[in-house]
Structure formats: structure tokens, C-alpha cells
């Protein structure tokens, strides 16, 4: 995955896979808040998250590495965009104490980010795997986890991380992995290549600046449900079937594409 995961204590999230946390999460909301306000319960939850038997799941409870995302209470407004470890050091407090107090002030509605910041060596290791002709890149879970992940930003983030940030791959390699390789595998004729006579699906971007913008929360789904969205940086033009749909990062309103449905395919 290229991108962070949003964790909220109001609804199910990754740390609740830890047994002791699953038990706490199963309780009614008011009881959860009362327990989280209890210093003894906090200590037990923190200890349970780092017990030897938890194994790799303890990485989900690296509180100091959490970044405070969206907040609700005015008292928390200054924390957005800051690492919990930085706040804890500034206040002389334990990182989990900071997480718990921020969440409680927001009635557990705070959005924390579990950041994915691999070392450059790890990115180079992944690049070696991606060069294998049996490997394809892409997204999954379309329509799921809309309030926890923003995987739609992976193309621009992939370009930034693997080319400019780490020099793990060339721009040409990354572009081919997201265009020509999947088009060839899926049998999409005249797609994925810039050549005369092919469908004009074109993205014009600046390799020196291309990236994803900060993830934001919006509530425009049916019933006021939330989803995550992110703009792009360094993307100047996008064409689909020869029609421009993005100009200088802004949609033009054109919708020349169509949904490819399996039910419409014929042998």
C-alpha cells in the first residue's frame, strides 16, 4: 500500500484486532469512554497492545508515530497534522496518554493516521519485486473503507516515492507499470501506449513536483457518511479518449469515459 490508514476509536479500526482491545471495543460507547478515562484501564490497554504474544500486531499501537488528523473539539484544533510523539515530548506525557486524551475530548471521533513511511532500502526491495514480469500494480477494495483509506492517490504517490524520493525506479518504469503493463495483461487494445491510432488517454505531469496532496475528510455520501479524498500536485493535464478532463489540477466537467462492466462483455 502507498499511503496511511485512518484510525478512529469510535468505529472498528486496526488496533482492535488485538485481543484485549477487541474486548474493550465490544462494549457500549459510553462505557468505552468511561474506561478510556480511567488511568488503570489505559495502562492495561497499552500494556496489552505491546505484550509479546501480540507479535507483529504491536506495530498497530506505535502511538508515538501516529499523526493527528481531523479533530472536533476546539481544544484539539492545534494538534492536527502533528505526530503524537512530538506532542507527548512537548507535554512530558506518555504517547498513549496523549492519544487517549485527544480522542476523549473529541468523543472518540478524532481521526489518527497510522503512517506508512518505509525506509529507502525497503522501497528499493519492493522495486525489485515490481520489476518481475509476473507482478502488476493497482488498487483493490473499490468502494470499501472509504473513511479509512484513500487509495485513489496511489498513482501520484507511487511516482513521487519510487522515483523522486528514493530513485528506486525510473519514471518510465513506474508509468509503464500503471499503463502499458495492465492494459496488455487485461487485453485492452490500443490502451496504455502513446502511439498514433491508439486511444488518447494521456496524463501530463511534472516529474519534479508530482505527488498527492494531503488527505482530507468530506461528508458527501448518502446519509452524510464520510469519505477521504486527496488532490494531486504537479499534474497539469489529463485526457480520456482525447477529451481533456483535468486542466491544471482542476476538473473540466467533461466525462468522455464509460464504465467497463463484465456483464457487457462478449466472447
PDB file of C-alpha atoms in Angstrom:
ATOM      1  CA  UNK A   1       0.000   0.000   0.000  1.00  0.00           C
ATOM      2  CA  UNK A   2       1.176   3.521  -0.764  1.00  0.00           C
ATOM      3  CA  UNK A   3      -0.449   5.667   1.882  1.00  0.00           C
ATOM      4  CA  UNK A   4      -1.563   5.834   5.516  1.00  0.00           C
ATOM      5  CA  UNK A   5      -4.554   4.283   7.257  1.00  0.00           C
ATOM      6  CA  UNK A   6      -7.014   6.396   9.242  1.00  0.00           C
ATOM      7  CA  UNK A   7      -7.806   5.084  12.727  1.00  0.00           C
ATOM      8  CA  UNK A   8     -10.778   6.247  14.751  1.00  0.00           C
ATOM      9  CA  UNK A   9     -11.699   5.000  18.226  1.00  0.00           C
ATOM     10  CA  UNK A  10     -15.404   5.432  17.520  1.00  0.00           C
ATOM     11  CA  UNK A  11     -15.644   2.611  14.971  1.00  0.00           C
ATOM     12  CA  UNK A  12     -13.711  -0.557  14.292  1.00  0.00           C
ATOM     13  CA  UNK A  13     -10.088   0.031  13.324  1.00  0.00           C
ATOM     14  CA  UNK A  14      -6.864  -1.937  13.051  1.00  0.00           C
ATOM     15  CA  UNK A  15      -5.673  -1.887  16.724  1.00  0.00           C
ATOM     16  CA  UNK A  16      -8.923  -3.524  17.795  1.00  0.00           C
ATOM     17  CA  UNK A  17      -7.628  -6.782  16.297  1.00  0.00           C
ATOM     18  CA  UNK A  18      -5.506  -7.044  19.455  1.00  0.00           C
ATOM     19  CA  UNK A  19      -7.478  -9.362  21.814  1.00  0.00           C
ATOM     20  CA  UNK A  20      -7.707  -7.041  24.843  1.00  0.00           C
ATOM     21  CA  UNK A  21      -8.704  -4.167  22.589  1.00  0.00           C
ATOM     22  CA  UNK A  22     -11.389  -6.226  20.877  1.00  0.00           C
ATOM     23  CA  UNK A  23     -12.992  -6.804  24.273  1.00  0.00           C
ATOM     24  CA  UNK A  24     -12.907  -3.077  25.061  1.00  0.00           C
ATOM     25  CA  UNK A  25     -14.322  -2.151  21.668  1.00  0.00           C
ATOM     26  CA  UNK A  26     -17.258  -4.560  22.077  1.00  0.00           C
ATOM     27  CA  UNK A  27     -18.596  -2.500  24.982  1.00  0.00           C
ATOM     28  CA  UNK A  28     -21.208   0.280  24.557  1.00  0.00           C
ATOM     29  CA  UNK A  29     -19.822   3.669  23.550  1.00  0.00           C
ATOM     30  CA  UNK A  30     -20.452   5.402  26.889  1.00  0.00           C
ATOM     31  CA  UNK A  31     -18.748   2.579  28.764  1.00  0.00           C
ATOM     32  CA  UNK A  32     -15.789   2.703  26.386  1.00  0.00           C
ATOM     33  CA  UNK A  33     -15.366   6.410  27.085  1.00  0.00           C
ATOM     34  CA  UNK A  34     -15.604   5.892  30.844  1.00  0.00           C
ATOM     35  CA  UNK A  35     -12.999   3.148  30.723  1.00  0.00           C
ATOM     36  CA  UNK A  36     -10.636   5.107  28.499  1.00  0.00           C
ATOM     37  CA  UNK A  37     -10.769   7.950  31.022  1.00  0.00           C
ATOM     38  CA  UNK A  38      -9.606   5.547  33.769  1.00  0.00           C
ATOM     39  CA  UNK A  39      -5.769   5.633  34.134  1.00  0.00           C
ATOM     40  CA  UNK A  40      -5.681   1.966  35.183  1.00  0.00           C
ATOM     41  CA  UNK A  41      -7.637   0.858  32.114  1.00  0.00           C
ATOM     42  CA  UNK A  42      -5.388   2.949  29.887  1.00  0.00           C
ATOM     43  CA  UNK A  43      -2.304   1.262  31.324  1.00  0.00           C
ATOM     44  CA  UNK A  44      -3.817  -2.190  30.811  1.00  0.00           C
ATOM     45  CA  UNK A  45      -4.794  -1.430  27.218  1.00  0.00           C
ATOM     46  CA  UNK A  46      -1.370  -0.013  26.429  1.00  0.00           C
ATOM     47  CA  UNK A  47       0.413  -2.976  28.019  1.00  0.00           C
ATOM     48  CA  UNK A  48      -1.840  -5.462  26.208  1.00  0.00           C
ATOM     49  CA  UNK A  49      -1.043  -3.822  22.877  1.00  0.00           C
ATOM     50  CA  UNK A  50       2.681  -4.429  23.395  1.00  0.00           C
ATOM     51  CA  UNK A  51       2.608  -7.872  25.031  1.00  0.00           C
ATOM     52  CA  UNK A  52       4.974 -10.466  23.460  1.00  0.00           C
ATOM     53  CA  UNK A  53       2.086 -12.668  22.338  1.00  0.00           C
ATOM     54  CA  UNK A  54       0.683  -9.825  20.225  1.00  0.00           C
ATOM     55  CA  UNK A  55       3.614 -10.164  17.838  1.00  0.00           C
ATOM     56  CA  UNK A  56       3.522  -8.016  14.717  1.00  0.00           C
ATOM     57  CA  UNK A  57       0.146  -6.524  15.668  1.00  0.00           C
ATOM     58  CA  UNK A  58       2.019  -4.326  18.162  1.00  0.00           C
ATOM     59  CA  UNK A  59       3.030  -2.174  15.176  1.00  0.00           C
ATOM     60  CA  UNK A  60      -0.602  -1.021  15.087  1.00  0.00           C
ATOM     61  CA  UNK A  61      -0.074   0.520  18.518  1.00  0.00           C
ATOM     62  CA  UNK A  62       3.047   2.570  17.807  1.00  0.00           C
ATOM     63  CA  UNK A  63       1.309   5.574  19.354  1.00  0.00           C
ATOM     64  CA  UNK A  64       4.273   7.948  19.068  1.00  0.00           C
ATOM     65  CA  UNK A  65       4.255   7.507  15.283  1.00  0.00           C
ATOM     66  CA  UNK A  66       0.549   8.328  14.976  1.00  0.00           C
ATOM     67  CA  UNK A  67      -0.277  11.626  13.309  1.00  0.00           C
ATOM     68  CA  UNK A  68      -3.308  13.574  14.473  1.00  0.00           C
ATOM     69  CA  UNK A  69      -5.631  14.040  11.522  1.00  0.00           C
ATOM     70  CA  UNK A  70      -9.105  15.544  11.767  1.00  0.00           C
ATOM     71  CA  UNK A  71     -10.276  16.777  15.174  1.00  0.00           C
ATOM     72  CA  UNK A  72     -13.588  18.042  16.556  1.00  0.00           C
ATOM     73  CA  UNK A  73     -13.136  19.804  19.906  1.00  0.00           C
ATOM     74  CA  UNK A  74     -11.635  23.327  19.884  1.00  0.00           C
ATOM     75  CA  UNK A  75      -9.080  22.197  22.484  1.00  0.00           C
ATOM     76  CA  UNK A  76      -7.637  19.784  19.902  1.00  0.00           C
ATOM     77  CA  UNK A  77      -7.500  22.195  16.957  1.00  0.00           C
ATOM     78  CA  UNK A  78      -3.768  22.847  17.307  1.00  0.00           C
ATOM     79  CA  UNK A  79      -2.856  19.169  17.140  1.00  0.00           C
ATOM     80  CA  UNK A  80      -3.931  18.458  13.547  1.00  0.00           C
ATOM     81  CA  UNK A  81      -1.006  17.409  11.373  1.00  0.00           C
ATOM     82  CA  UNK A  82       1.327  16.759  14.311  1.00  0.00           C
ATOM     83  CA  UNK A  83       2.935  13.493  15.448  1.00  0.00           C
ATOM     84  CA  UNK A  84       1.766  12.146  18.791  1.00  0.00           C
ATOM     85  CA  UNK A  85       5.383  11.553  19.841  1.00  0.00           C
ATOM     86  CA  UNK A  86       6.163  15.237  19.308  1.00  0.00           C
ATOM     87  CA  UNK A  87       3.135  16.311  21.359  1.00  0.00           C
ATOM     88  CA  UNK A  88       3.997  13.830  24.127  1.00  0.00           C
ATOM     89  CA  UNK A  89       7.589  15.076  24.376  1.00  0.00           C
ATOM     90  CA  UNK A  90       6.397  18.672  24.448  1.00  0.00           C
ATOM     91  CA  UNK A  91       3.943  17.947  27.274  1.00  0.00           C
ATOM     92  CA  UNK A  92       6.082  15.431  29.166  1.00  0.00           C
ATOM     93  CA  UNK A  93       3.431  12.726  28.819  1.00  0.00           C
ATOM     94  CA  UNK A  94       3.224   9.134  27.638  1.00  0.00           C
ATOM     95  CA  UNK A  95       2.219   8.851  23.938  1.00  0.00           C
ATOM     96  CA  UNK A  96      -0.827   6.692  24.667  1.00  0.00           C
ATOM     97  CA  UNK A  97      -1.971   9.194  27.303  1.00  0.00           C
ATOM     98  CA  UNK A  98      -1.903  11.839  24.580  1.00  0.00           C
ATOM     99  CA  UNK A  99      -3.846   9.633  22.141  1.00  0.00           C
ATOM    100  CA  UNK A 100      -6.482   8.778  24.756  1.00  0.00           C
ATOM    101  CA  UNK A 101      -6.972  12.357  25.959  1.00  0.00           C
ATOM    102  CA  UNK A 102      -7.298  13.748  22.422  1.00  0.00           C
ATOM    103  CA  UNK A 103      -9.782  11.010  21.483  1.00  0.00           C
ATOM    104  CA  UNK A 104     -11.869  11.557  24.619  1.00  0.00           C
ATOM    105  CA  UNK A 105     -12.066  15.313  24.058  1.00  0.00           C
ATOM    106  CA  UNK A 106     -13.476  14.547  20.590  1.00  0.00           C
ATOM    107  CA  UNK A 107     -15.958  11.913  21.849  1.00  0.00           C
ATOM    108  CA  UNK A 108     -13.712   9.326  20.136  1.00  0.00           C
ATOM    109  CA  UNK A 109     -14.255  10.965  16.720  1.00  0.00           C
ATOM    110  CA  UNK A 110     -10.622  12.001  16.179  1.00  0.00           C
ATOM    111  CA  UNK A 111      -9.037  10.656  13.021  1.00  0.00           C
ATOM    112  CA  UNK A 112      -5.483   9.438  13.659  1.00  0.00           C
ATOM    113  CA  UNK A 113      -3.155   8.441  10.838  1.00  0.00           C
ATOM    114  CA  UNK A 114      -1.157   5.225  11.012  1.00  0.00           C
ATOM    115  CA  UNK A 115       1.627   6.347   8.707  1.00  0.00           C
ATOM    116  CA  UNK A 116       3.386   4.159   6.181  1.00  0.00           C
ATOM    117  CA  UNK A 117       6.919   5.560   5.877  1.00  0.00           C
ATOM    118  CA  UNK A 118       9.235   2.731   4.755  1.00  0.00           C
ATOM    119  CA  UNK A 119      12.992   3.155   4.700  1.00  0.00           C
ATOM    120  CA  UNK A 120      14.504   3.853   1.257  1.00  0.00           C
ATOM    121  CA  UNK A 121      16.149   0.403   1.291  1.00  0.00           C
ATOM    122  CA  UNK A 122      12.728  -1.204   1.661  1.00  0.00           C
ATOM    123  CA  UNK A 123      11.395   0.794  -1.286  1.00  0.00           C
ATOM    124  CA  UNK A 124      14.318  -0.458  -3.388  1.00  0.00           C
ATOM    125  CA  UNK A 125      13.494  -4.016  -2.299  1.00  0.00           C
ATOM    126  CA  UNK A 126       9.889  -3.526  -3.416  1.00  0.00           C
ATOM    127  CA  UNK A 127      11.138  -2.110  -6.717  1.00  0.00           C
ATOM    128  CA  UNK A 128      13.000  -5.368  -7.394  1.00  0.00           C
ATOM    129  CA  UNK A 129       9.726  -7.262  -6.899  1.00  0.00           C
ATOM    130  CA  UNK A 130       7.788  -4.857  -9.120  1.00  0.00           C
ATOM    131  CA  UNK A 131      10.243  -5.454 -11.959  1.00  0.00           C
ATOM    132  CA  UNK A 132       9.227  -9.108 -12.088  1.00  0.00           C
ATOM    133  CA  UNK A 133       7.031  -9.537 -15.207  1.00  0.00           C
ATOM    134  CA  UNK A 134       4.548 -11.584 -13.168  1.00  0.00           C
ATOM    135  CA  UNK A 135       3.712  -8.588 -10.953  1.00  0.00           C
ATOM    136  CA  UNK A 136       1.023  -5.962 -11.570  1.00  0.00           C
ATOM    137  CA  UNK A 137       0.288  -2.857  -9.505  1.00  0.00           C
ATOM    138  CA  UNK A 138      -3.137  -1.461  -8.761  1.00  0.00           C
ATOM    139  CA  UNK A 139      -5.814  -0.852  -6.172  1.00  0.00           C
ATOM    140  CA  UNK A 140      -8.437  -3.096  -4.641  1.00  0.00           C
ATOM    141  CA  UNK A 141     -11.471  -2.859  -2.334  1.00  0.00           C
ATOM    142  CA  UNK A 142     -13.186  -0.402  -4.675  1.00  0.00           C
ATOM    143  CA  UNK A 143     -15.965   1.253  -2.685  1.00  0.00           C
ATOM    144  CA  UNK A 144     -14.812  -0.155   0.662  1.00  0.00           C
ATOM    145  CA  UNK A 145     -13.060   1.531   3.600  1.00  0.00           C
ATOM    146  CA  UNK A 146     -13.831   4.983   2.189  1.00  0.00           C
ATOM    147  CA  UNK A 147     -13.418   6.615   5.614  1.00  0.00           C
ATOM    148  CA  UNK A 148     -10.134   4.848   6.448  1.00  0.00           C
ATOM    149  CA  UNK A 149      -8.018   4.794   3.308  1.00  0.00           C
ATOM    150  CA  UNK A 150      -7.571   6.961   0.236  1.00  0.00           C
ATOM    151  CA  UNK A 151      -6.048   4.560  -2.260  1.00  0.00           C
ATOM    152  CA  UNK A 152      -7.078   6.699  -5.243  1.00  0.00           C
ATOM    153  CA  UNK A 153      -3.937   8.779  -4.675  1.00  0.00           C
ATOM    154  CA  UNK A 154      -1.600   5.850  -5.264  1.00  0.00           C
ATOM    155  CA  UNK A 155      -0.553   6.796  -8.856  1.00  0.00           C
ATOM    156  CA  UNK A 156       0.883  10.201  -7.920  1.00  0.00           C
ATOM    157  CA  UNK A 157       2.268   8.927  -4.604  1.00  0.00           C
ATOM    158  CA  UNK A 158       3.809   5.923  -6.358  1.00  0.00           C
ATOM    159  CA  UNK A 159       5.557   8.231  -8.815  1.00  0.00           C
ATOM    160  CA  UNK A 160       6.860  10.517  -6.071  1.00  0.00           C
ATOM    161  CA  UNK A 161       8.050   7.794  -3.688  1.00  0.00           C
ATOM    162  CA  UNK A 162       9.666   5.398  -6.148  1.00  0.00           C
ATOM    163  CA  UNK A 163      11.268   7.933  -8.499  1.00  0.00           C
ATOM    164  CA  UNK A 164      11.989  11.306  -6.942  1.00  0.00           C
ATOM    165  CA  UNK A 165      12.103  10.412  -3.225  1.00  0.00           C
ATOM    166  CA  UNK A 166      14.214   7.244  -3.405  1.00  0.00           C
ATOM    167  CA  UNK A 167      15.464   6.778  -7.003  1.00  0.00           C
ATOM    168  CA  UNK A 168      14.274   3.176  -6.723  1.00  0.00           C
ATOM    169  CA  UNK A 169      12.816   3.177 -10.253  1.00  0.00           C
ATOM    170  CA  UNK A 170      12.785   5.376 -13.331  1.00  0.00           C
ATOM    171  CA  UNK A 171       9.768   7.457 -14.292  1.00  0.00           C
ATOM    172  CA  UNK A 172       9.386   5.318 -17.409  1.00  0.00           C
ATOM    173  CA  UNK A 173       9.261   2.101 -15.351  1.00  0.00           C
ATOM    174  CA  UNK A 174       6.599   3.429 -12.997  1.00  0.00           C
ATOM    175  CA  UNK A 175       4.466   4.848 -15.811  1.00  0.00           C
ATOM    176  CA  UNK A 176       4.600   1.528 -17.681  1.00  0.00           C
ATOM    177  CA  UNK A 177       3.574  -0.394 -14.547  1.00  0.00           C
ATOM    178  CA  UNK A 178       0.430   1.740 -14.296  1.00  0.00           C
ATOM    179  CA  UNK A 179      -0.433   1.897 -18.003  1.00  0.00           C
ATOM    180  CA  UNK A 180       1.057  -0.450 -20.584  1.00  0.00           C
ATOM    181  CA  UNK A 181       1.517  -3.464 -18.294  1.00  0.00           C
ATOM    182  CA  UNK A 182      -2.103  -3.723 -17.041  1.00  0.00           C
ATOM    183  CA  UNK A 183      -3.535  -2.824 -20.464  1.00  0.00           C
ATOM    184  CA  UNK A 184      -1.586  -5.650 -22.069  1.00  0.00           C
ATOM    185  CA  UNK A 185      -2.499  -8.157 -19.355  1.00  0.00           C
ATOM    186  CA  UNK A 186      -6.211  -7.296 -19.478  1.00  0.00           C
ATOM    187  CA  UNK A 187      -6.338  -7.219 -23.254  1.00  0.00           C
ATOM    188  CA  UNK A 188      -7.310  -3.539 -23.533  1.00  0.00           C
ATOM    189  CA  UNK A 189      -6.494  -2.886 -27.165  1.00  0.00           C
ATOM    190  CA  UNK A 190      -4.898   0.429 -28.135  1.00  0.00           C
ATOM    191  CA  UNK A 191      -4.578   1.476 -24.482  1.00  0.00           C
ATOM    192  CA  UNK A 192      -1.563   2.076 -22.285  1.00  0.00           C
ATOM    193  CA  UNK A 193       0.739   3.382 -25.030  1.00  0.00           C
ATOM    194  CA  UNK A 194       1.385   6.743 -26.673  1.00  0.00           C
ATOM    195  CA  UNK A 195       1.236   5.937 -30.375  1.00  0.00           C
ATOM    196  CA  UNK A 196      -0.597   7.097 -33.486  1.00  0.00           C
ATOM    197  CA  UNK A 197      -4.005   5.464 -33.777  1.00  0.00           C
ATOM    198  CA  UNK A 198      -4.286   4.492 -30.098  1.00  0.00           C
ATOM    199  CA  UNK A 199      -6.914   5.900 -27.755  1.00  0.00           C
ATOM    200  CA  UNK A 200      -5.666   9.229 -26.401  1.00  0.00           C
ATOM    201  CA  UNK A 201      -5.568   8.518 -22.655  1.00  0.00           C
ATOM    202  CA  UNK A 202      -2.826  10.928 -21.578  1.00  0.00           C
ATOM    203  CA  UNK A 203      -1.544  12.380 -18.305  1.00  0.00           C
ATOM    204  CA  UNK A 204       0.817  15.360 -18.492  1.00  0.00           C
ATOM    205  CA  UNK A 205       2.758  15.759 -15.241  1.00  0.00           C
ATOM    206  CA  UNK A 206       5.964  17.300 -13.912  1.00  0.00           C
ATOM    207  CA  UNK A 207       8.319  14.591 -12.539  1.00  0.00           C
ATOM    208  CA  UNK A 208       9.964  17.181 -10.290  1.00  0.00           C
ATOM    209  CA  UNK A 209       6.762  18.012  -8.400  1.00  0.00           C
ATOM    210  CA  UNK A 210       4.216  15.240  -8.984  1.00  0.00           C
ATOM    211  CA  UNK A 211       2.713  13.973  -5.726  1.00  0.00           C
ATOM    212  CA  UNK A 212      -0.524  13.594  -3.805  1.00  0.00           C
ATOM    213  CA  UNK A 213      -1.904  16.395  -1.663  1.00  0.00           C
ATOM    214  CA  UNK A 214      -2.822  15.958   1.989  1.00  0.00           C
ATOM    215  CA  UNK A 215      -5.768  13.633   2.595  1.00  0.00           C
ATOM    216  CA  UNK A 216      -8.968  15.393   3.647  1.00  0.00           C
ATOM    217  CA  UNK A 217     -12.278  14.185   5.045  1.00  0.00           C
ATOM    218  CA  UNK A 218     -15.567  15.124   3.397  1.00  0.00           C
ATOM    219  CA  UNK A 219     -19.116  14.080   4.275  1.00  0.00           C
ATOM    220  CA  UNK A 220     -20.926  13.946   0.943  1.00  0.00           C
ATOM    221  CA  UNK A 221     -22.034  10.299   0.781  1.00  0.00           C
ATOM    222  CA  UNK A 222     -25.672   9.234   1.283  1.00  0.00           C
ATOM    223  CA  UNK A 223     -26.824   9.930   4.825  1.00  0.00           C
ATOM    224  CA  UNK A 224     -23.921  12.309   5.393  1.00  0.00           C
ATOM    225  CA  UNK A 225     -21.417   9.446   5.568  1.00  0.00           C
ATOM    226  CA  UNK A 226     -17.749  10.362   5.388  1.00  0.00           C
ATOM    227  CA  UNK A 227     -15.094   9.554   2.820  1.00  0.00           C
ATOM    228  CA  UNK A 228     -11.471  10.530   2.304  1.00  0.00           C
ATOM    229  CA  UNK A 229     -10.206  12.449  -0.706  1.00  0.00           C
ATOM    230  CA  UNK A 230      -6.905  13.879  -1.900  1.00  0.00           C
ATOM    231  CA  UNK A 231      -5.921  16.223  -4.689  1.00  0.00           C
ATOM    232  CA  UNK A 232      -2.866  15.937  -6.918  1.00  0.00           C
ATOM    233  CA  UNK A 233       0.212  18.085  -7.303  1.00  0.00           C
ATOM    234  CA  UNK A 234       2.232  18.535 -10.469  1.00  0.00           C
ATOM    235  CA  UNK A 235      -0.480  17.100 -12.748  1.00  0.00           C
ATOM    236  CA  UNK A 236      -1.208  19.655 -15.468  1.00  0.00           C
ATOM    237  CA  UNK A 237      -3.471  17.857 -17.947  1.00  0.00           C
ATOM    238  CA  UNK A 238      -5.440  14.609 -18.140  1.00  0.00           C
ATOM    239  CA  UNK A 239      -7.084  13.390 -21.348  1.00  0.00           C
ATOM    240  CA  UNK A 240      -9.509  10.460 -21.652  1.00  0.00           C
ATOM    241  CA  UNK A 241     -10.338   9.318 -25.171  1.00  0.00           C
ATOM    242  CA  UNK A 242      -8.869  12.567 -26.452  1.00  0.00           C
ATOM    243  CA  UNK A 243     -11.029  14.864 -24.286  1.00  0.00           C
ATOM    244  CA  UNK A 244      -9.416  16.916 -21.525  1.00  0.00           C
ATOM    245  CA  UNK A 245     -10.918  16.152 -18.118  1.00  0.00           C
ATOM    246  CA  UNK A 246      -8.280  17.877 -15.937  1.00  0.00           C
ATOM    247  CA  UNK A 247      -6.629  21.246 -16.589  1.00  0.00           C
ATOM    248  CA  UNK A 248      -4.003  22.458 -14.107  1.00  0.00           C
ATOM    249  CA  UNK A 249      -5.336  20.110 -11.463  1.00  0.00           C
ATOM    250  CA  UNK A 250      -8.986  21.101 -11.851  1.00  0.00           C
ATOM    251  CA  UNK A 251     -11.785  19.026 -13.444  1.00  0.00           C
ATOM    252  CA  UNK A 252     -13.177  20.446 -16.671  1.00  0.00           C
ATOM    253  CA  UNK A 253     -16.545  18.737 -16.258  1.00  0.00           C
ATOM    254  CA  UNK A 254     -16.069  16.509 -19.304  1.00  0.00           C
ATOM    255  CA  UNK A 255     -16.902  12.813 -18.836  1.00  0.00           C
ATOM    256  CA  UNK A 256     -15.832  11.059 -22.050  1.00  0.00           C
ATOM    257  CA  UNK A 257     -15.122   7.688 -20.449  1.00  0.00           C
ATOM    258  CA  UNK A 258     -17.507   4.839 -19.733  1.00  0.00           C
ATOM    259  CA  UNK A 259     -17.717   2.097 -17.114  1.00  0.00           C
ATOM    260  CA  UNK A 260     -16.465  -1.259 -18.365  1.00  0.00           C
ATOM    261  CA  UNK A 261     -18.907  -3.837 -16.972  1.00  0.00           C
ATOM    262  CA  UNK A 262     -18.214  -7.565 -17.094  1.00  0.00           C
ATOM    263  CA  UNK A 263     -21.889  -8.199 -17.892  1.00  0.00           C
ATOM    264  CA  UNK A 264     -21.489  -6.307 -21.161  1.00  0.00           C
ATOM    265  CA  UNK A 265     -18.502  -8.291 -22.388  1.00  0.00           C
ATOM    266  CA  UNK A 266     -18.989 -10.795 -25.168  1.00  0.00           C
ATOM    267  CA  UNK A 267     -16.655 -13.657 -26.204  1.00  0.00           C
TER     268      UNK A 267
END
